């Protein structure tokens, strides 16, 4: 039996624009998906996922396997199945064991589809644990690349490398197209996350931005403006001590530009404003948008308390920067 875990992430800057070749800076957070894998005697794959969302589900496939009754939105389950199927294929390929059967158990503290990189964390941890269970240790570059290929396929070719690279490597990372690297020297950023209990459909939101960009020059300019602010943010991060007030201003700006692209939501705006008015350095939605999470920069208890009292905010928590990335637990 092997166990790996991988962290979720927040976007300090740059989601959506990264799909069009602009840079982005996601940061791994100490909320993990943990995947346990045990080899089976047959060629079936059985997945047990208790915490993938608020209610769990169990799915078996391969052989005669069928899909039991499900109590979570079917699009999320279909996506989760696609990610796991892809992860199993990658592990089998890496280990040259195309017909290996596996029992997979997923425990995740990262809500699905909420902008915290749940799918990337599950895929990274699943490939790592499954490959080791089948006798192969992947280096991190290979693992990140295989996890990206899974996301890319499930998201119809629209995924960037940001989530999977960040979850594999940990820390603050900078991603632009295929060029992915750690931003060295960033070991602490005071993140507060607010979660509205909902989820956005990443594929649909990415398609919406693409359509807007195809139709309007201003949308292309907005995407480029996000790229410009990410470059400024990166320069700040690479300085000896990142100035939180200036990073916060850029986060506010980034949220405004994402709103202009139509990917915010009333609940996200309400949480962003609650965090800002409580004195946070800055706040923005994180991930694809449409619902899910915001991230604020705040080194006091103010933003968390304000979010705890904000109607529509289901949960608020401090999220420590994770600097480990994927972890081999056993
Ligand atoms: C989703 O977490 C972030 C997006 O930029 C899509 C991607 O980068 O794959 C919206």
Coordinates of C-alpha atoms and ligand atoms in Angstrom, one line a residue:
X1 CA 0.0 0.0 0.0
X2 CA 1.3 3.5 -0.9
X3 CA 0.1 6.9 0.2
X4 CA 0.8 10.3 -1.4
X5 CA -0.6 13.7 -0.7
X6 CA -0.6 16.9 -2.7
X7 CA -1.6 20.5 -1.8
X8 CA -4.3 22.7 -3.2
X9 CA -3.5 26.2 -4.3
X10 CA -4.7 29.8 -4.6
X11 CA -3.9 32.1 -7.4
X12 CA -2.1 35.2 -6.1
X13 CA -2.5 36.5 -9.7
X14 CA -3.1 35.5 -13.2
X15 CA -5.9 32.8 -13.6
X16 CA -7.6 32.8 -17.0
X17 CA -5.0 35.0 -18.6
X18 CA -2.5 32.1 -18.2
X19 CA -4.6 30.1 -20.7
X20 CA -3.5 32.7 -23.3
X21 CA 0.2 32.6 -22.6
X22 CA 0.3 35.3 -20.0
X23 CA 2.2 34.6 -16.7
X24 CA 0.4 33.5 -13.5
X25 CA 1.5 33.1 -9.9
X26 CA -0.4 30.3 -8.1
X27 CA 0.7 29.5 -4.5
X28 CA 0.3 26.1 -2.8
X29 CA -1.6 26.0 0.4
X30 CA -1.7 23.6 3.3
X31 CA -5.0 21.9 2.4
X32 CA -4.3 18.5 0.9
X33 CA -5.7 15.6 -1.0
X34 CA -4.4 12.3 0.2
X35 CA -4.5 9.2 -2.0
X36 CA -4.0 5.6 -0.9
X37 CA -3.4 3.0 -3.5
X38 CA -3.3 -0.8 -3.2
X39 CA -2.7 -3.2 -6.0
X40 CA -5.5 -5.7 -6.8
X41 CA -5.2 -9.2 -8.2
X42 CA -7.4 -8.4 -11.1
X43 CA -7.4 -5.6 -13.7
X44 CA -10.2 -3.5 -12.1
X45 CA -10.0 0.0 -10.6
X46 CA -12.1 0.8 -7.6
X47 CA -12.2 4.3 -6.2
X48 CA -13.5 5.2 -2.8
X49 CA -13.8 9.0 -2.3
X50 CA -15.2 10.1 1.0
X51 CA -14.4 13.7 1.1
X52 CA -14.2 14.9 -2.5
X53 CA -17.1 17.2 -1.8
X54 CA -19.5 17.7 1.1
X55 CA -21.1 14.3 0.5
X56 CA -18.9 11.5 -0.6
X57 CA -19.4 8.9 -3.3
X58 CA -18.0 5.5 -4.3
X59 CA -17.6 4.5 -7.9
X60 CA -16.3 1.2 -9.4
X61 CA -15.4 0.8 -13.0
X62 CA -13.5 -1.6 -15.3
X63 CA -14.7 -5.2 -15.7
X64 CA -18.4 -5.3 -15.0
X65 CA -18.3 -2.2 -12.9
X66 CA -21.3 0.2 -12.9
X67 CA -22.1 3.6 -11.5
X68 CA -24.2 3.5 -8.3
X69 CA -26.6 6.3 -7.2
X70 CA -24.8 9.5 -6.8
X71 CA -25.6 12.4 -4.4
X72 CA -23.4 15.0 -5.9
X73 CA -23.7 17.1 -9.1
X74 CA -23.1 14.7 -12.0
X75 CA -20.8 17.1 -13.9
X76 CA -18.4 17.2 -10.9
X77 CA -18.5 13.4 -10.6
X78 CA -17.9 12.9 -14.3
X79 CA -15.0 15.3 -14.1
X80 CA -13.7 13.5 -11.0
X81 CA -13.9 10.2 -12.9
X82 CA -12.1 11.6 -15.9
X83 CA -9.3 12.9 -13.7
X84 CA -8.9 9.5 -11.9
X85 CA -9.1 7.5 -15.1
X86 CA -6.4 9.7 -16.6
X87 CA -4.3 9.4 -13.4
X88 CA -4.5 5.6 -13.5
X89 CA -3.6 5.6 -17.2
X90 CA -0.5 7.7 -16.5
X91 CA 0.6 5.5 -13.6
X92 CA 0.1 2.3 -15.6
X93 CA 2.1 3.9 -18.5
X94 CA 4.9 5.1 -16.2
X95 CA 5.2 1.6 -14.6
X96 CA 4.7 -0.2 -17.9
X97 CA 1.8 -2.2 -16.3
X98 CA -1.1 -1.5 -18.7
X99 CA -3.6 -3.9 -17.0
X100 CA -2.7 -3.4 -13.4
X101 CA -5.8 -3.3 -11.1
X102 CA -5.9 -0.8 -8.2
X103 CA -7.9 0.1 -5.2
X104 CA -7.8 3.9 -4.7
X105 CA -9.0 5.8 -1.7
X106 CA -9.2 9.6 -1.8
X107 CA -9.5 11.8 1.3
X108 CA -9.5 15.5 0.4
X109 CA -9.8 18.6 2.4
X110 CA -10.1 20.7 -0.8
X111 CA -13.6 21.4 -2.0
X112 CA -14.3 20.4 -5.6
X113 CA -14.5 23.0 -8.3
X114 CA -14.0 25.9 -5.8
X115 CA -10.8 27.4 -7.2
X116 CA -8.4 25.7 -4.8
X117 CA -7.0 23.2 -7.3
X118 CA -8.7 20.1 -6.0
X119 CA -8.5 18.1 -9.2
X120 CA -4.8 18.9 -9.7
X121 CA -4.0 17.8 -6.1
X122 CA -6.0 14.6 -6.5
X123 CA -4.3 13.8 -9.9
X124 CA -0.8 14.6 -8.7
X125 CA -1.2 12.5 -5.5
X126 CA -2.9 9.7 -7.4
X127 CA -0.3 9.4 -10.1
X128 CA 2.5 9.5 -7.5
X129 CA 1.0 6.9 -5.2
X130 CA -0.2 4.6 -8.0
X131 CA 3.1 4.7 -9.9
X132 CA 5.0 3.8 -6.6
X133 CA 2.5 1.0 -5.9
X134 CA 3.4 -0.3 -9.3
X135 CA 7.1 -0.1 -8.6
X136 CA 8.1 3.2 -10.2
X137 CA 9.2 6.5 -8.6
X138 CA 8.6 9.5 -10.8
X139 CA 10.7 12.6 -10.5
X140 CA 8.8 15.8 -9.9
X141 CA 9.1 17.2 -13.4
X142 CA 7.8 14.0 -14.9
X143 CA 5.0 13.8 -12.3
X144 CA 3.9 17.5 -13.0
X145 CA 4.0 16.8 -16.7
X146 CA 1.9 13.7 -16.5
X147 CA -0.6 15.4 -14.2
X148 CA -0.9 18.3 -16.6
X149 CA -1.6 15.9 -19.5
X150 CA -4.5 14.5 -17.5
X151 CA -6.0 17.9 -16.8
X152 CA -5.4 19.0 -20.4
X153 CA -7.4 16.1 -21.7
X154 CA -10.2 16.3 -19.2
X155 CA -10.5 20.1 -19.8
X156 CA -10.6 19.7 -23.6
X157 CA -7.2 21.2 -24.2
X158 CA -7.9 24.4 -22.2
X159 CA -5.9 23.7 -19.0
X160 CA -2.7 25.5 -18.2
X161 CA 0.2 23.9 -16.3
X162 CA -0.4 26.2 -13.4
X163 CA -2.4 24.0 -11.0
X164 CA -0.6 20.7 -11.6
X165 CA 2.9 22.3 -11.4
X166 CA 2.1 24.2 -8.3
X167 CA 0.6 21.2 -6.5
X168 CA 3.6 19.1 -7.4
X169 CA 6.3 21.6 -6.5
X170 CA 4.7 23.6 -3.6
X171 CA 5.5 27.2 -2.8
X172 CA 4.8 30.2 -5.0
X173 CA 5.4 29.3 -8.6
X174 CA 5.5 31.3 -11.8
X175 CA 3.9 29.7 -14.9
X176 CA 3.9 31.0 -18.4
X177 CA 3.0 28.5 -21.1
X178 CA 5.4 25.5 -20.7
X179 CA 7.9 27.6 -18.7
X180 CA 7.2 26.8 -15.0
X181 CA 9.4 27.5 -12.1
X182 CA 9.4 28.1 -8.3
X183 CA 9.6 31.7 -7.1
X184 CA 12.4 31.2 -4.7
X185 CA 12.5 33.0 -1.3
X186 CA 8.7 33.2 -0.8
X187 CA 8.1 31.1 2.3
X188 CA 5.2 32.9 3.9
X189 CA 2.2 34.8 2.6
X190 CA -0.8 35.5 5.0
X191 CA -3.7 34.1 3.0
X192 CA -7.3 34.0 4.2
X193 CA -9.7 31.9 2.1
X194 CA -13.5 32.5 2.0
X195 CA -15.6 29.8 0.5
X196 CA -19.2 30.2 -0.6
X197 CA -20.0 26.5 -0.6
X198 CA -20.4 26.5 -4.4
X199 CA -18.4 25.6 -7.4
X200 CA -17.8 27.0 -10.9
X201 CA -17.6 25.0 -14.1
X202 CA -14.0 25.6 -15.2
X203 CA -14.6 24.5 -18.8
X204 CA -17.6 26.7 -19.2
X205 CA -15.9 29.7 -17.6
X206 CA -12.8 29.3 -19.7
X207 CA -15.0 29.0 -22.8
X208 CA -16.8 32.2 -21.8
X209 CA -13.6 34.2 -21.6
X210 CA -12.4 32.8 -24.9
X211 CA -15.7 33.8 -26.6
X212 CA -15.5 37.4 -25.1
X213 CA -11.9 37.6 -26.3
X214 CA -12.8 36.5 -29.8
X215 CA -15.5 39.1 -30.0
X216 CA -14.0 42.2 -28.3
X217 CA -10.7 43.8 -28.5
X218 CA -11.2 45.1 -24.9
X219 CA -11.3 41.6 -23.6
X220 CA -8.0 40.8 -25.3
X221 CA -6.6 44.0 -23.7
X222 CA -8.0 43.0 -20.3
X223 CA -6.2 39.6 -20.6
X224 CA -2.9 41.4 -21.5
X225 CA -3.4 43.9 -18.6
X226 CA -3.6 40.9 -16.2
X227 CA -0.3 39.7 -17.7
X228 CA 1.2 43.2 -17.0
X229 CA 0.1 43.2 -13.4
X230 CA 1.4 39.6 -12.9
X231 CA 4.8 40.8 -14.1
X232 CA 4.7 43.6 -11.6
X233 CA 3.7 41.2 -8.8
X234 CA 6.5 38.9 -9.7
X235 CA 9.0 41.7 -9.4
X236 CA 7.6 42.5 -5.9
X237 CA 7.8 38.8 -4.9
X238 CA 11.4 38.5 -6.0
X239 CA 12.5 41.5 -3.8
X240 CA 14.0 40.8 -0.4
X241 CA 10.7 41.3 1.5
X242 CA 7.5 41.2 -0.5
X243 CA 5.5 44.4 0.3
X244 CA 2.0 43.1 1.3
X245 CA 0.3 46.4 0.7
X246 CA 1.5 46.6 -2.9
X247 CA 0.7 42.9 -3.6
X248 CA -2.7 43.5 -2.1
X249 CA -3.3 46.4 -4.5
X250 CA -2.4 44.2 -7.4
X251 CA -4.8 41.5 -6.2
X252 CA -7.6 44.1 -6.0
X253 CA -6.8 45.2 -9.6
X254 CA -6.7 41.6 -10.7
X255 CA -10.2 40.9 -9.3
X256 CA -11.5 44.0 -11.1
X257 CA -10.1 42.7 -14.4
X258 CA -11.5 39.2 -13.8
X259 CA -14.9 40.8 -13.1
X260 CA -14.7 42.6 -16.4
X261 CA -14.2 39.3 -18.0
X262 CA -17.4 38.0 -16.5
X263 CA -16.1 35.3 -14.2
X264 CA -16.9 36.8 -10.8
X265 CA -20.2 36.2 -9.0
X266 CA -22.3 38.0 -6.4
X267 CA -21.1 35.8 -3.6
X268 CA -17.5 36.2 -4.6
X269 CA -17.8 40.0 -4.8
X270 CA -19.5 40.1 -1.4
X271 CA -16.6 38.1 0.2
X272 CA -14.0 40.2 -1.6
X273 CA -15.6 43.4 -0.3
X274 CA -16.0 42.1 3.2
X275 CA -12.3 41.2 3.3
X276 CA -11.2 44.5 1.9
X277 CA -13.4 46.6 4.2
X278 CA -12.0 44.7 7.2
X279 CA -8.6 46.0 6.4
X280 CA -7.1 43.2 4.3
X281 CA -4.2 44.3 2.0
X282 CA -6.2 43.0 -1.0
X283 CA -8.7 40.3 -2.1
X284 CA -9.7 38.6 -5.3
X285 CA -11.5 35.5 -6.5
X286 CA -9.2 32.5 -7.0
X287 CA -9.4 29.9 -9.8
X288 CA -11.9 29.8 -12.6
X289 CA -14.6 31.8 -10.7
X290 CA -18.4 31.6 -11.0
X291 CA -18.6 30.6 -7.4
X292 CA -16.2 28.9 -4.9
X293 CA -13.4 30.8 -3.2
X294 CA -11.8 34.1 -2.7
X295 CA -8.3 34.7 -1.3
X296 CA -7.4 37.7 0.8
X297 CA -4.0 38.9 2.0
X298 CA -4.3 39.7 5.7
X299 CA -1.9 39.2 8.6
X300 CA -4.5 40.0 11.3
X301 CA -7.7 38.2 12.3
X302 CA -9.8 41.0 10.6
X303 CA -10.6 39.4 7.2
X304 CA -11.4 36.0 8.7
X305 CA -13.8 37.5 11.3
X306 CA -15.5 39.6 8.6
X307 CA -15.9 36.6 6.3
X308 CA -17.3 34.5 9.2
X309 CA -20.1 37.1 9.4
X310 CA -20.6 37.6 5.7
X311 CA -23.9 36.1 4.4
X312 CA -23.1 33.6 1.7
X313 CA -19.7 32.7 3.1
X314 CA -19.9 29.1 4.3
X315 CA -16.4 28.8 5.6
X316 CA -13.4 31.1 6.1
X317 CA -9.9 29.9 7.1
X318 CA -6.3 30.9 7.2
X319 CA -4.3 29.0 4.6
X320 CA -0.6 28.6 5.2
X321 CA 1.7 28.6 2.2
X322 CA 2.7 25.0 1.5
X323 CA 6.4 24.7 0.6
X324 CA 6.6 20.9 0.2
X325 CA 4.3 20.1 -2.8
X326 CA 3.7 16.4 -3.3
X327 CA 4.5 14.3 -0.2
X328 CA 5.2 10.6 0.0
X329 CA 3.4 9.7 3.2
X330 CA 4.1 5.9 3.1
Ligands
LIG1 C1 -8.4 27.2 -13.1 O1 -8.0 26.8 -11.8 C2 -7.5 28.3 -13.6 C3 -7.8 28.7 -15.1 O2 -6.8 29.6 -15.4 C4 -7.7 27.5 -16.0 C5 -6.3 26.9 -16.1 O3 -5.3 27.7 -15.9 O4 -6.2 25.8 -16.5 C6 -9.1 29.3 -15.2

